[in-house]
mmCIF file with all atom_site columns, C-alpha atoms in Angstrom:
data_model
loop_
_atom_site.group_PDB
_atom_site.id
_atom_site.type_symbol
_atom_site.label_atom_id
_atom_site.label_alt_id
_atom_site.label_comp_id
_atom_site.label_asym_id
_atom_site.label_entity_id
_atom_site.label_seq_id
_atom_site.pdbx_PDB_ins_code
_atom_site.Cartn_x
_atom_site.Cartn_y
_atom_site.Cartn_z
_atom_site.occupancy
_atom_site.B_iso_or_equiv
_atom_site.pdbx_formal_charge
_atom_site.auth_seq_id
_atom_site.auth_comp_id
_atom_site.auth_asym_id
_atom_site.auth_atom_id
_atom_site.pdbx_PDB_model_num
ATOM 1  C CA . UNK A 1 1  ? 0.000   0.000  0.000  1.00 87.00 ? 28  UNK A CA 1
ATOM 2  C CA . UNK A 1 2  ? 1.281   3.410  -0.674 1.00 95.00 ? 29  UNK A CA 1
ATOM 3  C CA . UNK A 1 3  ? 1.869   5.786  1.807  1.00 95.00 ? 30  UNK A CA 1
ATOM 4  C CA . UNK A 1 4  ? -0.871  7.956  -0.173 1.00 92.00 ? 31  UNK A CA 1
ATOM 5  C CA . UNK A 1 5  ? -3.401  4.917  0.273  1.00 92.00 ? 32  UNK A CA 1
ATOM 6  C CA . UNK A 1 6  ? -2.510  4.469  3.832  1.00 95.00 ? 33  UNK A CA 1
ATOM 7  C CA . UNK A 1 7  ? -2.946  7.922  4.710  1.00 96.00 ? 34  UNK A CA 1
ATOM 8  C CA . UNK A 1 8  ? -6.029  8.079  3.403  1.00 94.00 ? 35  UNK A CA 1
ATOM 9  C CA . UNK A 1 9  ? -7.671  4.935  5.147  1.00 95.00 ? 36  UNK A CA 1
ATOM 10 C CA . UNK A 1 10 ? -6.469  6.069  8.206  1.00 97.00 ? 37  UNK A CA 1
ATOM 11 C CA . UNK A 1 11 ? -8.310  9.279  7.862  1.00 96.00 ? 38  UNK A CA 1
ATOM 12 C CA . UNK A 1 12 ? -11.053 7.515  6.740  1.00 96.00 ? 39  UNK A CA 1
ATOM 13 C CA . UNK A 1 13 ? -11.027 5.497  9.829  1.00 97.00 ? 40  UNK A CA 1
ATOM 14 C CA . UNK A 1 14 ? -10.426 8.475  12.169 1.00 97.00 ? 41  UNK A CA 1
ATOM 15 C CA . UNK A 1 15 ? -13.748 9.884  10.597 1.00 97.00 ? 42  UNK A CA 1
ATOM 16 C CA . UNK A 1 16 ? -15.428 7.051  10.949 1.00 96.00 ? 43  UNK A CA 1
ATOM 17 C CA . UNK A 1 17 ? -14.576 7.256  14.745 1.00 97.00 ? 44  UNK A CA 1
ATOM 18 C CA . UNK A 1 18 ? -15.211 10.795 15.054 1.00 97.00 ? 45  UNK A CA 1
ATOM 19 C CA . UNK A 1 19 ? -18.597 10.152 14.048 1.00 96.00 ? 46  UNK A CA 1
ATOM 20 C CA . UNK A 1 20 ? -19.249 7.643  16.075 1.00 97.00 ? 47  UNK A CA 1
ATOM 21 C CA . UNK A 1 21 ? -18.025 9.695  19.449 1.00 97.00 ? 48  UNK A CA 1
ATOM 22 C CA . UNK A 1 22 ? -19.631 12.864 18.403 1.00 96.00 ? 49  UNK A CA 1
ATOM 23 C CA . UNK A 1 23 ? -23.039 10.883 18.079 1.00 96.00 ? 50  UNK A CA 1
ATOM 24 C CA . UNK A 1 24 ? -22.816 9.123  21.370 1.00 96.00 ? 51  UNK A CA 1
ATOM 25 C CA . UNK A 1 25 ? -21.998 12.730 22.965 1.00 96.00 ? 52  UNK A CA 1
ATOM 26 C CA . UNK A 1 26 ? -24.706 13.891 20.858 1.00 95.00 ? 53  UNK A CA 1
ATOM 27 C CA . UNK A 1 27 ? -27.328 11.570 22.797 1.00 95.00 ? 54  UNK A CA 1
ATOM 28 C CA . UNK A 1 28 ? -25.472 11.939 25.744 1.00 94.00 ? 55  UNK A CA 1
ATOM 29 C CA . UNK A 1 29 ? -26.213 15.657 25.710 1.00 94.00 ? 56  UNK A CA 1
ATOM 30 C CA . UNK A 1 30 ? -29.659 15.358 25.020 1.00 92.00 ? 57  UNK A CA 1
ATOM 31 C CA . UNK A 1 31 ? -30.345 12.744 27.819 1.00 93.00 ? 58  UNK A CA 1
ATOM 32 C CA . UNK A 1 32 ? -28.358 15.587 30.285 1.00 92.00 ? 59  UNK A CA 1
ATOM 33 C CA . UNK A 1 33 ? -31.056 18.614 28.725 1.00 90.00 ? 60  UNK A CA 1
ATOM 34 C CA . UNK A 1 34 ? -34.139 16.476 29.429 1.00 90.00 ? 61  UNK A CA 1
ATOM 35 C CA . UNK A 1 35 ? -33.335 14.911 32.992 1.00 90.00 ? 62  UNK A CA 1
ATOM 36 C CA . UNK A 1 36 ? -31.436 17.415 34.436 1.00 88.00 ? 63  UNK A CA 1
ATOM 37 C CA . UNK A 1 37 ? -32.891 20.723 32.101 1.00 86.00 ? 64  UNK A CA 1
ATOM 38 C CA . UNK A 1 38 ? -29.439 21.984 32.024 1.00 85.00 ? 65  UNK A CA 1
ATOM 39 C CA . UNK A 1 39 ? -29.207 24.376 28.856 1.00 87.00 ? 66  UNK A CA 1
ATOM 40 C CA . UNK A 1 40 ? -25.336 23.789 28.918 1.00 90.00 ? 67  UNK A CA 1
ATOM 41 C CA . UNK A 1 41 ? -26.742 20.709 27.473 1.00 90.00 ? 68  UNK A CA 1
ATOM 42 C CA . UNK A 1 42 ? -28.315 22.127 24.749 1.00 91.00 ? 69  UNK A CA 1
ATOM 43 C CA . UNK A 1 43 ? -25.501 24.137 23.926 1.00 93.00 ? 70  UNK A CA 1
ATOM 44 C CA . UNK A 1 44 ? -23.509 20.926 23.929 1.00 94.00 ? 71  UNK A CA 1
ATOM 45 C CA . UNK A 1 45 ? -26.135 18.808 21.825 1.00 94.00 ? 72  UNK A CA 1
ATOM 46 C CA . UNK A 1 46 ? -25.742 21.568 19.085 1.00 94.00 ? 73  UNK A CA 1
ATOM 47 C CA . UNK A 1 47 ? -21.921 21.693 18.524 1.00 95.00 ? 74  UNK A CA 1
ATOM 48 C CA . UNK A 1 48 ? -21.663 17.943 18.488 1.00 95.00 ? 75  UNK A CA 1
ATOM 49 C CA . UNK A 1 49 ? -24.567 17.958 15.759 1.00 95.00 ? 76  UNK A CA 1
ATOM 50 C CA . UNK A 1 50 ? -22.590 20.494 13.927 1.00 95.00 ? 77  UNK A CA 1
ATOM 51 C CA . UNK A 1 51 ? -19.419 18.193 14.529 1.00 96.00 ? 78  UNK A CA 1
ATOM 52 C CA . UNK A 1 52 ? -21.261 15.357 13.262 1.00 95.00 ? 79  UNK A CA 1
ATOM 53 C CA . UNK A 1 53 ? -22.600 17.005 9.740  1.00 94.00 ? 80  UNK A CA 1
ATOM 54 C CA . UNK A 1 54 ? -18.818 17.793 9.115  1.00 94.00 ? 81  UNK A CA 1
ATOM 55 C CA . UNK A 1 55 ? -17.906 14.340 9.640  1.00 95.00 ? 82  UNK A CA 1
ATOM 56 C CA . UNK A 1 56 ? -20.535 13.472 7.464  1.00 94.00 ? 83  UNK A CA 1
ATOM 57 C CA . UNK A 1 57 ? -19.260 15.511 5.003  1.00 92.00 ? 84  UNK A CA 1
ATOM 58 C CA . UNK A 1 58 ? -16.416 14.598 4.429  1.00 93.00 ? 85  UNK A CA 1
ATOM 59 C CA . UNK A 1 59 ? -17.451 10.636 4.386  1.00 93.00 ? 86  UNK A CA 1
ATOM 60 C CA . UNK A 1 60 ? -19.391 11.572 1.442  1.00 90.00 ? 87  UNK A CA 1
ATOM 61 C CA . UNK A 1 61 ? -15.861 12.822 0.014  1.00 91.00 ? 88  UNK A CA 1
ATOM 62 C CA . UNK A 1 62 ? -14.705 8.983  0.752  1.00 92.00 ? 89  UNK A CA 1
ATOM 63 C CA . UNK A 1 63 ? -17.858 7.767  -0.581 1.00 91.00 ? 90  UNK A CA 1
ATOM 64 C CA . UNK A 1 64 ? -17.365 10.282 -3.819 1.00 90.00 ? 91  UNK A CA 1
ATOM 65 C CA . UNK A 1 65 ? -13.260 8.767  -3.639 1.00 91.00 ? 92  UNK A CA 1
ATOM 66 C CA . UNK A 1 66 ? -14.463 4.934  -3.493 1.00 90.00 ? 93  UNK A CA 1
ATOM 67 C CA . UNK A 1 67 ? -16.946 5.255  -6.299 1.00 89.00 ? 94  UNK A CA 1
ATOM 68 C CA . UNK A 1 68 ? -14.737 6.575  -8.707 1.00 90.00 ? 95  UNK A CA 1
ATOM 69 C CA . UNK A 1 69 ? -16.128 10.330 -8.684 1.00 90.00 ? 96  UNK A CA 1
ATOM 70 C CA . UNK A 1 70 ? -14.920 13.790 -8.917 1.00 88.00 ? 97  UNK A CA 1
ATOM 71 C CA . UNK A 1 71 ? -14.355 15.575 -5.297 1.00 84.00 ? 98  UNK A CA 1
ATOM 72 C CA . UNK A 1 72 ? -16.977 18.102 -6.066 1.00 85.00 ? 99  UNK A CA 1
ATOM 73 C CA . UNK A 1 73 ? -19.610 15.549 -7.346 1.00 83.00 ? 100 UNK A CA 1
ATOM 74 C CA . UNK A 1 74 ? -23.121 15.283 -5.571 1.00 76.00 ? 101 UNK A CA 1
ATOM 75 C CA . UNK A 1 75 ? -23.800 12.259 -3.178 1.00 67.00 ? 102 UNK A CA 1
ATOM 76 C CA . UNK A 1 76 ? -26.056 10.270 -4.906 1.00 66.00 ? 103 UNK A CA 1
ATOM 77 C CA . UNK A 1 77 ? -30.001 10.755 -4.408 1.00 62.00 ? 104 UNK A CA 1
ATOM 78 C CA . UNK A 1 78 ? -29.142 14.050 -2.650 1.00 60.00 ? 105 UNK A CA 1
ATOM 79 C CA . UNK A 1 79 ? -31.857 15.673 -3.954 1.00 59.00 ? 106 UNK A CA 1
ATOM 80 C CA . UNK A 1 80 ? -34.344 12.962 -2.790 1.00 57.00 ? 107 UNK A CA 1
ATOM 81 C CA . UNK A 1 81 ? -33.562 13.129 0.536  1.00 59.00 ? 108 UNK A CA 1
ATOM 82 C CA . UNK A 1 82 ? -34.962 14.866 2.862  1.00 58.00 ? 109 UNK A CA 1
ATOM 83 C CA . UNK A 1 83 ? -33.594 15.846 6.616  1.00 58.00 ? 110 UNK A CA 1
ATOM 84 C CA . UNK A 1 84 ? -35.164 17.978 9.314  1.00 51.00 ? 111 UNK A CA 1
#
């Protein structure tokens, strides 16, 4: 493996993890708002849900990588998804 390929699957990995973390903090923050009512909480849930859309940004780069398309392409079926 090159050192090119290596790098990049150990990003890959790291984002994979990051993702993972931010999420459980994510839930972790919102079980702390709704038992306890703290609005540090709150404050909390939201920058680990921003952290979280990067991460999933850039694992649509990957995705984009793996399937053989441009950086700047669209994830597939972007436009028939819907998120609220």
């Amino acid at each position: 493996m090159t050192y090119e390929q290596e790098f990049l699957k150990e990003f890959e990995t790291w984002i994979d993890t990051q993702v993972m973390i931010n999420e459980m903090a994510m839930e972790e923050s919102r079980r702390v708002l709704e038992e306890d009512k703290d609005e540090r909480a709150a404050d909390a849930y939201i920058r680990y849900e921003s952290k979280v859309d990067a991460y999933r940004f850039i694992q649509g780069k990957f995705a984009n990588y793996a399937a053989g398309k441009n950086f700047h392409d669209l994830p597939d079926e972007l436009f028939a998804q819907r998120q609220y």
